[in-house]
Amino acid sequence: MKEPIAITNQRYRLGYHVMTPGGWMNDPNGFSFFKGWYHIFYQYYPYAAEWGPMHWGHARSRDLVHWETLPTALTPDENENGCFSGSAVVYDDKLWLIYTGHHTPNAVDPEDFYQDQRVAWSEDGIHFTKYGANPVLKTPTDNTKHFRDPKVWQEGDTFFMVLGSQDLDGLGRALIYRSKDLLHWQPETELSKSVDRKVEGYMWECPDFFHLDGKDVLLMSPQGLEADGDRFRNLNQTGYLLGNIEDKKLKHQGFVEIDHGHDFYAAQTMLTPDGRRVMIAWMNAWDSPMPEIEDGWAGALTVPRELSVKDGLIMQKPINELKGLRQEVLLAGGLETERDYHLGRLAELELTFTDKPEGRLLLLTDGIRSLQLSLEPGGRFIVSRNTEDGERAAVLRNFEQLKLQIFIDRSSAEVFVNDGELTFTERIYWQSDVTCRLLAEAGNQAQVWRLESESNQY
Ligand code: FRU
């Protein structure tokens, strides 16, 4: 019997982000609400802190903030070499998981694979049974072997599935299928396709499609975009096409990155019972260094973020429930320039500038690792992590006023600029307590809370 890997050092374990109990994590999967609990699943390999035959790890929460790890939900069986990414939907009083079966019949060549779509269900939201007649959908003939990551939702009495795909010309695309029972699927439309491999990608991973504030949004993670100035600087990106459906096609204004940091990929959303569209993502990327691997684990999820559309852009707001993590106020009032304020290891900082600031704004540092935030006169907002290729930047549309909200955890920082017009998600492996220092000479109002630690149970 193989034993799950044990964690050997707690130094980078996060206080309020979802992680594995030990072992590897990548994409969030099956983000859903069922019988009074929020559920999150994730791509999981329990036996080493490295990617391996994919399982679905599982956690649940009453409030999207305090999570409890549950037993592994899906384990690859003799018909699958991996249970790849997918989603969850409630139907017939059961929680259904719709996932990709990944098959590598030729064990010596991992690139020789095929993929199909499969289902499993649960009545208690803990124990899952795989459908005996899987798969429910096979790769169509006008597609390459890349055919994965089903996201399912319900409209009236019909289920729709959006899938990540690659057409025979090697272009990424999103396909939609429809079903009445989750077991029989018919093609509905090719919702959207990459115009060019270098600009919109050769494969679209982890698509998600939803209506938001009068718009139709395809969120996805294209592979193969070429870096273009400040854009597309990571190996793969996550972003969206925003527009409206006409004749079953998405008419949109081009691909927009949704987060500009180093560590954000494979985002997935859910609709909460009170109607909010909430997104969560893998707080890493395939090209991120992950020093926690030495300690027996790898990967985490971002804080959940509520989405809205403003002037054609998606805005991200940390969900209100995160306020429940706030402990004592560490600081309230204006920050003085060039003075160090102690934040500790888990903190939330809100900083509103009352004068228009410019240049270097703020430094977060433990004396070894640091994150510096700056604003150039034209609105280019820069986050510099003092690591190799540490700079990431994006242009703010409205920067007459500047408001920052920053979440610090033991090995992360998430920066929300101007109510989430821009966000930067960073793994930063703090070595000791973090301080913040205002670098700009500018009037400001700040508030800092210490955040609850160990809010999750493993
Ligand atoms: C995205 C991805 C998915 C796939 C999963 C495998 O990060 O490559 O397309 O389903 O990871 O773990």
Tab-separated table of C-alpha atoms and ligand atoms in Angstrom:
chain	number	residue	atom	x	y	z
A	1	MET	CA	0.000	0.000	0.000
A	2	LYS	CA	1.316	3.403	-0.967
A	3	GLU	CA	1.218	5.960	1.853
A	4	PRO	CA	0.283	9.621	1.272
A	5	ILE	CA	3.322	11.874	1.613
A	6	ALA	CA	3.776	13.572	5.001
A	7	ILE	CA	4.518	17.249	5.510
A	8	THR	CA	7.958	17.733	7.030
A	9	ASN	CA	8.052	21.491	7.602
A	10	GLN	CA	5.232	23.963	8.310
A	11	ARG	CA	7.165	27.122	7.374
A	12	TYR	CA	5.211	27.966	4.189
A	13	ARG	CA	1.849	26.422	5.113
A	14	LEU	CA	-0.824	29.014	4.436
A	15	GLY	CA	-3.236	30.147	7.138
A	16	TYR	CA	-6.473	30.756	5.214
A	17	HIS	CA	-5.931	29.446	1.683
A	18	VAL	CA	-7.005	25.977	0.553
A	19	MET	CA	-4.077	23.533	0.297
A	20	THR	CA	-3.655	19.768	0.201
A	21	PRO	CA	-3.125	17.854	3.447
A	22	GLY	CA	0.196	16.828	1.822
A	23	GLY	CA	1.084	16.147	-1.805
A	24	TRP	CA	0.524	18.052	-5.028
A	25	MET	CA	-2.326	20.376	-6.104
A	26	ASN	CA	-3.095	22.128	-9.366
A	27	ASP	CA	-6.437	23.344	-10.799
A	28	PRO	CA	-9.549	23.922	-8.678
A	29	ASN	CA	-12.387	21.627	-9.789
A	30	GLY	CA	-16.075	21.148	-8.999
A	31	PHE	CA	-16.637	24.480	-7.218
A	32	SER	CA	-20.263	24.148	-6.076
A	33	PHE	CA	-22.894	24.378	-3.334
A	34	PHE	CA	-24.771	21.267	-2.186
A	35	LYS	CA	-26.986	20.599	0.844
A	36	GLY	CA	-25.736	23.586	2.833
A	37	TRP	CA	-22.020	23.216	2.049
A	38	TYR	CA	-19.709	24.847	-0.452
A	39	HIS	CA	-17.497	22.260	-2.110
A	40	ILE	CA	-14.138	22.681	-3.732
A	41	PHE	CA	-12.194	19.888	-5.382
A	42	TYR	CA	-8.745	20.106	-6.910
A	43	GLN	CA	-6.285	18.223	-9.077
A	44	TYR	CA	-4.394	16.189	-6.528
A	45	TYR	CA	-1.558	13.710	-6.249
A	46	PRO	CA	-1.376	12.424	-2.664
A	47	TYR	CA	1.825	10.347	-2.859
A	48	ALA	CA	4.446	12.985	-3.726
A	49	ALA	CA	4.759	16.755	-3.964
A	50	GLU	CA	4.804	16.482	-7.736
A	51	TRP	CA	2.255	16.052	-10.525
A	52	GLY	CA	1.269	12.395	-10.933
A	53	PRO	CA	-1.804	10.346	-11.877
A	54	MET	CA	-4.488	12.862	-11.037
A	55	HIS	CA	-6.976	12.366	-8.209
A	56	TRP	CA	-9.614	14.844	-7.045
A	57	GLY	CA	-8.834	16.230	-3.579
A	58	HIS	CA	-11.813	17.655	-1.724
A	59	ALA	CA	-12.712	20.254	0.910
A	60	ARG	CA	-15.985	21.777	2.062
A	61	SER	CA	-16.985	24.942	3.847
A	62	ARG	CA	-20.051	26.641	5.304
A	63	ASP	CA	-18.824	30.143	4.457
A	64	LEU	CA	-16.225	29.873	1.623
A	65	VAL	CA	-13.531	30.846	4.133
A	66	HIS	CA	-13.171	28.069	6.733
A	67	TRP	CA	-12.466	24.798	4.916
A	68	GLU	CA	-12.412	21.212	6.087
A	69	THR	CA	-10.518	18.573	4.085
A	70	LEU	CA	-12.600	15.527	3.126
A	71	PRO	CA	-11.497	12.125	1.808
A	72	THR	CA	-10.198	12.006	-1.771
A	73	ALA	CA	-13.272	12.195	-4.029
A	74	LEU	CA	-11.953	10.576	-7.222
A	75	THR	CA	-9.099	8.123	-7.670
A	76	PRO	CA	-8.085	6.955	-11.145
A	77	ASP	CA	-9.183	3.339	-11.711
A	78	GLU	CA	-8.099	0.687	-14.220
A	79	ASN	CA	-10.063	2.526	-16.968
A	80	GLU	CA	-8.354	5.878	-16.390
A	81	ASN	CA	-4.769	6.982	-15.910
A	82	GLY	CA	-5.924	10.268	-14.412
A	83	CYS	CA	-9.085	12.107	-13.374
A	84	PHE	CA	-8.427	15.470	-14.978
A	85	SER	CA	-10.140	18.791	-14.340
A	86	GLY	CA	-13.880	19.285	-14.403
A	87	SER	CA	-16.852	20.685	-12.555
A	88	ALA	CA	-19.816	19.814	-10.335
A	89	VAL	CA	-23.545	20.347	-10.658
A	90	VAL	CA	-26.517	19.490	-8.454
A	91	TYR	CA	-29.195	17.326	-10.111
A	92	ASP	CA	-31.777	14.886	-8.762
A	93	ASP	CA	-30.710	15.610	-5.165
A	94	LYS	CA	-27.169	14.444	-5.925
A	95	LEU	CA	-23.848	16.192	-6.445
A	96	TRP	CA	-22.519	15.190	-9.870
A	97	LEU	CA	-18.884	15.476	-10.859
A	98	ILE	CA	-18.134	15.792	-14.569
A	99	TYR	CA	-14.440	15.183	-15.227
A	100	THR	CA	-11.990	14.226	-17.945
A	101	GLY	CA	-10.669	10.703	-18.128
A	102	HIS	CA	-7.029	10.896	-19.178
A	103	HIS	CA	-5.705	7.718	-20.811
A	104	THR	CA	-2.114	6.803	-21.602
A	105	PRO	CA	-2.317	3.338	-23.116
A	106	ASN	CA	1.339	3.442	-24.091
A	107	ALA	CA	3.028	3.682	-20.698
A	108	VAL	CA	6.438	4.709	-22.056
A	109	ASP	CA	5.160	7.785	-23.911
A	110	PRO	CA	3.032	10.180	-21.805
A	111	GLU	CA	2.351	12.262	-24.946
A	112	ASP	CA	0.503	9.328	-26.485
A	113	PHE	CA	-2.855	9.941	-24.772
A	114	TYR	CA	-6.564	10.333	-25.368
A	115	GLN	CA	-9.217	12.053	-23.280
A	116	ASP	CA	-12.949	11.568	-22.709
A	117	GLN	CA	-15.610	12.968	-20.402
A	118	ARG	CA	-16.940	11.036	-17.422
A	119	VAL	CA	-19.371	11.421	-14.531
A	120	ALA	CA	-19.641	10.376	-10.887
A	121	TRP	CA	-22.238	11.286	-8.239
A	122	SER	CA	-22.797	11.437	-4.518
A	123	GLU	CA	-25.809	11.663	-2.241
A	124	ASP	CA	-23.920	12.848	0.846
A	125	GLY	CA	-21.382	15.105	-0.902
A	126	ILE	CA	-18.520	12.962	0.472
A	127	HIS	CA	-18.553	9.520	-1.157
A	128	PHE	CA	-18.671	9.380	-4.946
A	129	THR	CA	-19.689	6.563	-7.303
A	130	LYS	CA	-18.425	6.553	-10.875
A	131	TYR	CA	-20.998	5.871	-13.583
A	132	GLY	CA	-20.601	2.279	-14.780
A	133	ALA	CA	-21.059	3.172	-18.471
A	134	ASN	CA	-18.434	5.956	-18.633
A	135	PRO	CA	-17.387	7.754	-20.768
A	136	VAL	CA	-20.396	9.942	-21.514
A	137	LEU	CA	-18.611	11.835	-24.295
A	138	LYS	CA	-15.723	10.900	-26.586
A	139	THR	CA	-13.387	13.130	-28.573
A	140	PRO	CA	-15.045	14.192	-31.866
A	141	THR	CA	-13.280	13.428	-35.143
A	142	ASP	CA	-12.685	17.113	-35.985
A	143	ASN	CA	-10.556	17.515	-32.860
A	144	THR	CA	-7.000	16.640	-31.824
A	145	LYS	CA	-6.420	14.593	-28.643
A	146	HIS	CA	-6.767	17.769	-26.525
A	147	PHE	CA	-10.376	17.585	-25.314
A	148	ARG	CA	-10.808	18.231	-21.612
A	149	ASP	CA	-11.924	20.220	-18.567
A	150	PRO	CA	-15.760	20.131	-18.780
A	151	LYS	CA	-17.626	22.925	-16.983
A	152	VAL	CA	-21.339	22.153	-16.684
A	153	TRP	CA	-24.252	24.416	-15.756
A	154	GLN	CA	-28.029	24.198	-15.937
A	155	GLU	CA	-30.488	26.457	-17.747
A	156	GLY	CA	-34.119	25.431	-17.256
A	157	ASP	CA	-34.294	21.672	-17.793
A	158	THR	CA	-31.143	21.548	-19.939
A	159	PHE	CA	-27.511	21.105	-18.961
A	160	PHE	CA	-24.742	22.716	-20.967
A	161	MET	CA	-21.073	21.764	-20.962
A	162	VAL	CA	-18.224	23.937	-22.202
A	163	LEU	CA	-15.066	22.031	-23.069
A	164	GLY	CA	-11.464	22.971	-23.726
A	165	SER	CA	-10.409	21.813	-27.153
A	166	GLN	CA	-8.005	22.071	-30.064
A	167	ASP	CA	-9.182	21.864	-33.669
A	168	LEU	CA	-7.322	20.036	-36.421
A	169	ASP	CA	-5.523	23.256	-37.444
A	170	GLY	CA	-3.983	23.414	-33.988
A	171	LEU	CA	-6.136	26.277	-32.694
A	172	GLY	CA	-7.603	26.500	-29.206
A	173	ARG	CA	-11.380	26.646	-28.973
A	174	ALA	CA	-14.360	26.203	-26.643
A	175	LEU	CA	-17.038	23.686	-27.613
A	176	ILE	CA	-20.510	23.552	-26.084
A	177	TYR	CA	-22.599	20.401	-25.667
A	178	ARG	CA	-26.130	19.977	-24.300
A	179	SER	CA	-27.857	17.221	-22.300
A	180	LYS	CA	-31.092	16.541	-20.419
A	181	ASP	CA	-29.658	13.965	-17.995
A	182	LEU	CA	-25.840	14.497	-17.794
A	183	LEU	CA	-25.367	11.082	-19.440
A	184	HIS	CA	-26.246	11.795	-23.099
A	185	TRP	CA	-24.612	14.788	-24.762
A	186	GLN	CA	-25.221	16.464	-28.139
A	187	PRO	CA	-22.981	19.035	-29.789
A	188	GLU	CA	-24.448	22.533	-29.532
A	189	THR	CA	-21.887	24.966	-30.945
A	190	GLU	CA	-18.283	25.968	-31.314
A	191	LEU	CA	-18.613	28.986	-29.040
A	192	SER	CA	-15.329	30.626	-29.924
A	193	LYS	CA	-12.000	29.778	-31.510
A	194	SER	CA	-8.503	31.220	-31.351
A	195	VAL	CA	-7.725	33.600	-34.229
A	196	ASP	CA	-4.025	32.785	-34.076
A	197	ARG	CA	-1.933	30.430	-31.951
A	198	LYS	CA	0.424	33.172	-30.732
A	199	VAL	CA	-2.329	35.672	-29.926
A	200	GLU	CA	-5.122	33.466	-28.586
A	201	GLY	CA	-3.446	30.102	-28.118
A	202	TYR	CA	-3.169	26.537	-29.417
A	203	MET	CA	-5.283	24.978	-26.660
A	204	TRP	CA	-7.849	26.469	-24.290
A	205	GLU	CA	-7.693	24.794	-20.892
A	206	CYS	CA	-10.299	25.041	-18.153
A	207	PRO	CA	-13.038	27.020	-19.916
A	208	ASP	CA	-15.959	28.436	-17.952
A	209	PHE	CA	-18.898	30.259	-19.503
A	210	PHE	CA	-21.418	32.482	-17.699
A	211	HIS	CA	-23.670	35.509	-17.947
A	212	LEU	CA	-22.582	38.463	-15.835
A	213	ASP	CA	-24.127	41.930	-15.656
A	214	GLY	CA	-25.712	41.701	-19.111
A	215	LYS	CA	-22.607	40.237	-20.767
A	216	ASP	CA	-21.526	36.736	-21.774
A	217	VAL	CA	-18.103	35.749	-20.514
A	218	LEU	CA	-15.815	32.915	-21.546
A	219	LEU	CA	-13.129	32.521	-18.897
A	220	MET	CA	-10.290	30.214	-19.955
A	221	SER	CA	-6.593	29.439	-19.778
A	222	PRO	CA	-5.042	29.490	-23.252
A	223	GLN	CA	-1.693	27.845	-23.914
A	224	GLY	CA	0.882	29.212	-26.303
A	225	LEU	CA	0.433	33.004	-26.210
A	226	GLU	CA	3.598	34.940	-26.952
A	227	ALA	CA	4.737	37.572	-24.459
A	228	ASP	CA	3.810	41.041	-25.717
A	229	GLY	CA	5.258	43.878	-23.583
A	230	ASP	CA	3.669	43.559	-20.138
A	231	ARG	CA	1.102	41.047	-21.388
A	232	PHE	CA	1.341	37.250	-21.298
A	233	ARG	CA	4.560	37.078	-19.302
A	234	ASN	CA	3.881	33.699	-17.666
A	235	LEU	CA	4.152	30.370	-19.487
A	236	ASN	CA	0.327	30.179	-19.762
A	237	GLN	CA	-2.270	32.805	-18.900
A	238	THR	CA	-5.805	32.946	-17.598
A	239	GLY	CA	-8.231	35.494	-18.952
A	240	TYR	CA	-11.534	36.089	-20.661
A	241	LEU	CA	-13.427	36.938	-23.805
A	242	LEU	CA	-16.298	39.278	-22.966
A	243	GLY	CA	-19.174	40.117	-25.283
A	244	ASN	CA	-22.529	38.755	-26.287
A	245	ILE	CA	-23.779	35.618	-27.973
A	246	GLU	CA	-25.013	36.039	-31.535
A	247	ASP	CA	-26.073	32.965	-33.530
A	248	LYS	CA	-24.506	30.679	-30.901
A	249	LYS	CA	-21.085	32.384	-31.252
A	250	LEU	CA	-19.442	34.688	-28.750
A	251	LYS	CA	-18.841	38.126	-30.305
A	252	HIS	CA	-16.149	39.677	-28.127
A	253	GLN	CA	-13.468	42.347	-27.880
A	254	GLY	CA	-10.389	40.129	-27.624
A	255	PHE	CA	-8.588	38.260	-24.877
A	256	VAL	CA	-7.999	40.078	-21.569
A	257	GLU	CA	-5.766	38.665	-18.830
A	258	ILE	CA	-7.689	38.445	-15.585
A	259	ASP	CA	-4.752	38.551	-13.149
A	260	HIS	CA	-1.316	40.010	-13.760
A	261	GLY	CA	0.785	38.245	-11.120
A	262	HIS	CA	3.099	35.255	-11.486
A	263	ASP	CA	0.847	32.752	-9.743
A	264	PHE	CA	-2.664	32.491	-11.086
A	265	TYR	CA	-4.027	29.780	-13.400
A	266	ALA	CA	-7.013	27.587	-14.294
A	267	ALA	CA	-9.684	29.730	-12.620
A	268	GLN	CA	-13.190	28.361	-12.109
A	269	THR	CA	-16.385	30.088	-10.969
A	270	MET	CA	-19.643	29.185	-9.260
A	271	LEU	CA	-22.916	30.953	-8.652
A	272	THR	CA	-23.600	31.243	-4.921
A	273	PRO	CA	-27.148	30.681	-3.613
A	274	ASP	CA	-27.492	34.476	-3.269
A	275	GLY	CA	-26.528	35.044	-6.916
A	276	ARG	CA	-22.874	36.101	-6.764
A	277	ARG	CA	-20.423	34.878	-9.405
A	278	VAL	CA	-17.397	33.788	-7.343
A	279	MET	CA	-14.056	32.762	-8.858
A	280	ILE	CA	-11.189	30.761	-7.374
A	281	ALA	CA	-7.925	29.786	-9.081
A	282	TRP	CA	-4.760	27.795	-8.620
A	283	MET	CA	-2.355	30.164	-6.839
A	284	ASN	CA	0.597	28.921	-8.895
A	285	ALA	CA	1.455	28.409	-12.528
A	286	TRP	CA	3.169	25.625	-14.416
A	287	ASP	CA	6.383	27.672	-14.552
A	288	SER	CA	6.374	28.851	-10.889
A	289	PRO	CA	9.108	27.723	-8.572
A	290	MET	CA	7.514	26.003	-5.552
A	291	PRO	CA	9.955	25.742	-2.640
A	292	GLU	CA	7.287	24.002	-0.517
A	293	ILE	CA	7.955	20.854	-2.563
A	294	GLU	CA	10.888	20.224	-0.205
A	295	ASP	CA	8.388	20.155	2.658
A	296	GLY	CA	6.061	17.506	1.170
A	297	TRP	CA	3.356	19.615	-0.452
A	298	ALA	CA	2.817	21.910	-3.454
A	299	GLY	CA	0.195	24.374	-4.554
A	300	ALA	CA	-2.731	26.315	-3.113
A	301	LEU	CA	-5.885	28.116	-4.193
A	302	THR	CA	-6.435	31.884	-4.216
A	303	VAL	CA	-8.947	33.582	-1.955
A	304	PRO	CA	-12.430	33.488	-3.549
A	305	ARG	CA	-13.234	36.654	-5.515
A	306	GLU	CA	-16.620	38.049	-6.516
A	307	LEU	CA	-16.781	39.106	-10.160
A	308	SER	CA	-18.670	41.967	-11.787
A	309	VAL	CA	-18.454	43.836	-15.101
A	310	LYS	CA	-17.650	47.547	-15.225
A	311	ASP	CA	-17.069	49.431	-18.477
A	312	GLY	CA	-16.398	46.205	-20.363
A	313	LEU	CA	-13.853	44.847	-17.872
A	314	ILE	CA	-14.191	42.213	-15.183
A	315	MET	CA	-13.636	43.539	-11.671
A	316	GLN	CA	-12.622	41.247	-8.797
A	317	LYS	CA	-13.573	41.841	-5.197
A	318	PRO	CA	-12.431	39.618	-2.325
A	319	ILE	CA	-15.683	37.993	-1.157
A	320	ASN	CA	-17.364	39.649	1.825
A	321	GLU	CA	-17.030	36.495	3.910
A	322	LEU	CA	-13.262	37.115	4.095
A	323	LYS	CA	-14.008	39.908	6.567
A	324	GLY	CA	-14.802	37.067	8.964
A	325	LEU	CA	-11.051	36.339	9.134
A	326	ARG	CA	-10.266	39.770	10.573
A	327	GLN	CA	-8.884	39.748	14.100
A	328	GLU	CA	-7.532	42.812	15.872
A	329	VAL	CA	-6.833	46.064	14.033
A	330	LEU	CA	-3.051	46.428	13.866
A	331	LEU	CA	-3.098	49.887	12.417
A	332	ALA	CA	-5.620	52.593	11.566
A	333	GLY	CA	-4.929	56.070	10.210
A	334	GLY	CA	-2.424	57.605	7.811
A	335	LEU	CA	0.899	55.872	7.073
A	336	GLU	CA	3.981	58.045	7.430
A	337	THR	CA	6.537	57.873	4.660
A	338	GLU	CA	9.658	55.726	5.180
A	339	ARG	CA	8.481	54.235	8.467
A	340	ASP	CA	8.140	50.483	9.020
A	341	TYR	CA	4.821	49.081	10.185
A	342	HIS	CA	4.613	45.531	11.460
A	343	LEU	CA	2.071	43.311	9.647
A	344	GLY	CA	3.133	39.861	10.845
A	345	ARG	CA	2.528	36.748	8.707
A	346	LEU	CA	-1.211	36.901	8.021
A	347	ALA	CA	-2.715	40.314	7.418
A	348	GLU	CA	-5.049	42.364	5.308
A	349	LEU	CA	-4.077	45.918	4.409
A	350	GLU	CA	-6.397	48.531	2.954
A	351	LEU	CA	-4.708	51.693	1.756
A	352	THR	CA	-6.548	54.590	0.128
A	353	PHE	CA	-4.521	57.508	-1.180
A	354	THR	CA	-6.129	60.894	-0.594
A	355	ASP	CA	-3.558	62.657	-2.829
A	356	LYS	CA	-2.690	61.350	-6.253
A	357	PRO	CA	0.464	59.272	-5.738
A	358	GLU	CA	3.159	58.547	-8.299
A	359	GLY	CA	6.361	56.548	-8.509
A	360	ARG	CA	7.307	54.068	-5.818
A	361	LEU	CA	4.326	53.584	-3.519
A	362	LEU	CA	4.761	50.788	-1.043
A	363	LEU	CA	7.226	48.116	0.031
A	364	LEU	CA	6.278	44.873	1.744
A	365	THR	CA	9.309	43.044	3.072
A	366	ASP	CA	10.579	40.576	5.634
A	367	GLY	CA	14.131	41.882	5.157
A	368	ILE	CA	14.913	39.155	2.612
A	369	ARG	CA	11.904	38.799	0.291
A	370	SER	CA	10.072	41.861	-0.918
A	371	LEU	CA	7.241	43.122	-3.036
A	372	GLN	CA	7.336	46.715	-4.221
A	373	LEU	CA	4.330	48.481	-5.745
A	374	SER	CA	4.726	51.503	-8.042
A	375	LEU	CA	2.601	53.633	-10.351
A	376	GLU	CA	3.970	55.357	-13.449
A	377	PRO	CA	2.463	58.674	-14.613
A	378	GLY	CA	0.554	57.036	-17.509
A	379	GLY	CA	-1.173	54.585	-15.150
A	380	ARG	CA	1.183	51.623	-15.522
A	381	PHE	CA	0.983	49.802	-12.196
A	382	ILE	CA	4.023	47.668	-11.356
A	383	VAL	CA	4.459	44.876	-8.839
A	384	SER	CA	8.100	43.833	-8.388
A	385	ARG	CA	8.958	40.681	-6.503
A	386	ASN	CA	12.683	40.509	-5.777
A	387	THR	CA	13.129	37.242	-7.638
A	388	GLU	CA	14.356	36.503	-11.127
A	389	ASP	CA	11.929	37.895	-13.761
A	390	GLY	CA	10.164	39.438	-10.772
A	391	GLU	CA	8.342	42.343	-12.402
A	392	ARG	CA	4.719	42.235	-13.563
A	393	ALA	CA	2.744	45.285	-14.708
A	394	ALA	CA	-0.525	46.368	-16.256
A	395	VAL	CA	-2.197	49.671	-17.081
A	396	LEU	CA	-4.941	51.103	-14.891
A	397	ARG	CA	-7.704	52.863	-16.768
A	398	ASN	CA	-8.703	55.091	-13.910
A	399	PHE	CA	-5.906	56.206	-11.613
A	400	GLU	CA	-7.000	59.628	-10.417
A	401	GLN	CA	-7.594	57.881	-7.131
A	402	LEU	CA	-5.811	54.831	-5.903
A	403	LYS	CA	-7.001	52.201	-3.484
A	404	LEU	CA	-5.058	49.055	-2.610
A	405	GLN	CA	-6.263	45.991	-0.772
A	406	ILE	CA	-3.596	43.388	-0.003
A	407	PHE	CA	-3.917	39.933	1.543
A	408	ILE	CA	-0.750	38.496	3.049
A	409	ASP	CA	-0.402	34.864	4.049
A	410	ARG	CA	2.696	32.804	4.977
A	411	SER	CA	3.746	32.257	1.379
A	412	SER	CA	1.535	34.563	-0.677
A	413	ALA	CA	0.386	38.097	-1.401
A	414	GLU	CA	-2.737	39.037	-3.379
A	415	VAL	CA	-2.961	42.669	-4.477
A	416	PHE	CA	-6.304	44.215	-5.537
A	417	VAL	CA	-5.964	47.637	-7.172
A	418	ASN	CA	-8.931	50.035	-7.388
A	419	ASP	CA	-11.658	47.610	-6.386
A	420	GLY	CA	-10.191	44.809	-8.436
A	421	GLU	CA	-9.749	46.602	-11.764
A	422	LEU	CA	-6.305	44.970	-11.648
A	423	THR	CA	-5.130	42.108	-9.482
A	424	PHE	CA	-1.684	40.591	-8.950
A	425	THR	CA	-1.421	37.175	-7.321
A	426	GLU	CA	1.999	36.179	-6.043
A	427	ARG	CA	3.503	33.301	-4.133
A	428	ILE	CA	6.181	34.917	-2.016
A	429	TYR	CA	7.945	32.708	0.476
A	430	TRP	CA	8.287	35.025	3.460
A	431	GLN	CA	11.079	34.021	5.823
A	432	SER	CA	9.800	35.957	8.835
A	433	ASP	CA	7.276	38.665	9.802
A	434	VAL	CA	6.384	41.169	7.108
A	435	THR	CA	6.537	44.926	7.488
A	436	CYS	CA	5.134	47.572	5.184
A	437	ARG	CA	6.720	50.883	4.333
A	438	LEU	CA	5.091	53.751	2.476
A	439	LEU	CA	7.538	55.070	-0.123
A	440	ALA	CA	5.425	57.841	-1.663
A	441	GLU	CA	4.886	61.278	-0.151
A	442	ALA	CA	1.129	61.158	-0.351
A	443	GLY	CA	-1.831	61.601	1.949
A	444	ASN	CA	-3.479	58.309	2.753
A	445	GLN	CA	-5.786	56.359	5.013
A	446	ALA	CA	-4.765	52.864	6.010
A	447	GLN	CA	-6.222	50.027	7.994
A	448	VAL	CA	-4.526	46.730	8.779
A	449	TRP	CA	-6.073	43.669	10.350
A	450	ARG	CA	-4.325	40.593	11.599
A	451	LEU	CA	-6.088	37.651	9.962
A	452	GLU	CA	-7.126	34.431	11.614
A	453	SER	CA	-4.569	31.700	11.064
A	454	GLU	CA	-5.136	27.953	10.763
A	455	SER	CA	-8.718	28.585	9.662
A	456	ASN	CA	-8.721	25.325	7.673
A	457	GLN	CA	-8.789	21.751	8.996
A	458	TYR	CA	-6.644	19.092	7.334
B	1	FRU	C1	-4.561	22.785	-16.440
B	1	FRU	C2	-4.525	21.302	-16.763
B	1	FRU	C3	-5.881	20.845	-17.293
B	1	FRU	C4	-5.878	19.386	-16.966
B	1	FRU	C5	-5.183	19.360	-15.626
B	1	FRU	C6	-4.362	18.126	-15.390
B	1	FRU	O1	-3.636	23.188	-15.497
B	1	FRU	O2	-3.482	21.017	-17.661
B	1	FRU	O3	-6.099	21.139	-18.653
B	1	FRU	O4	-7.179	18.871	-16.888
B	1	FRU	O5	-4.338	20.497	-15.594
B	1	FRU	O6	-3.913	18.059	-14.076
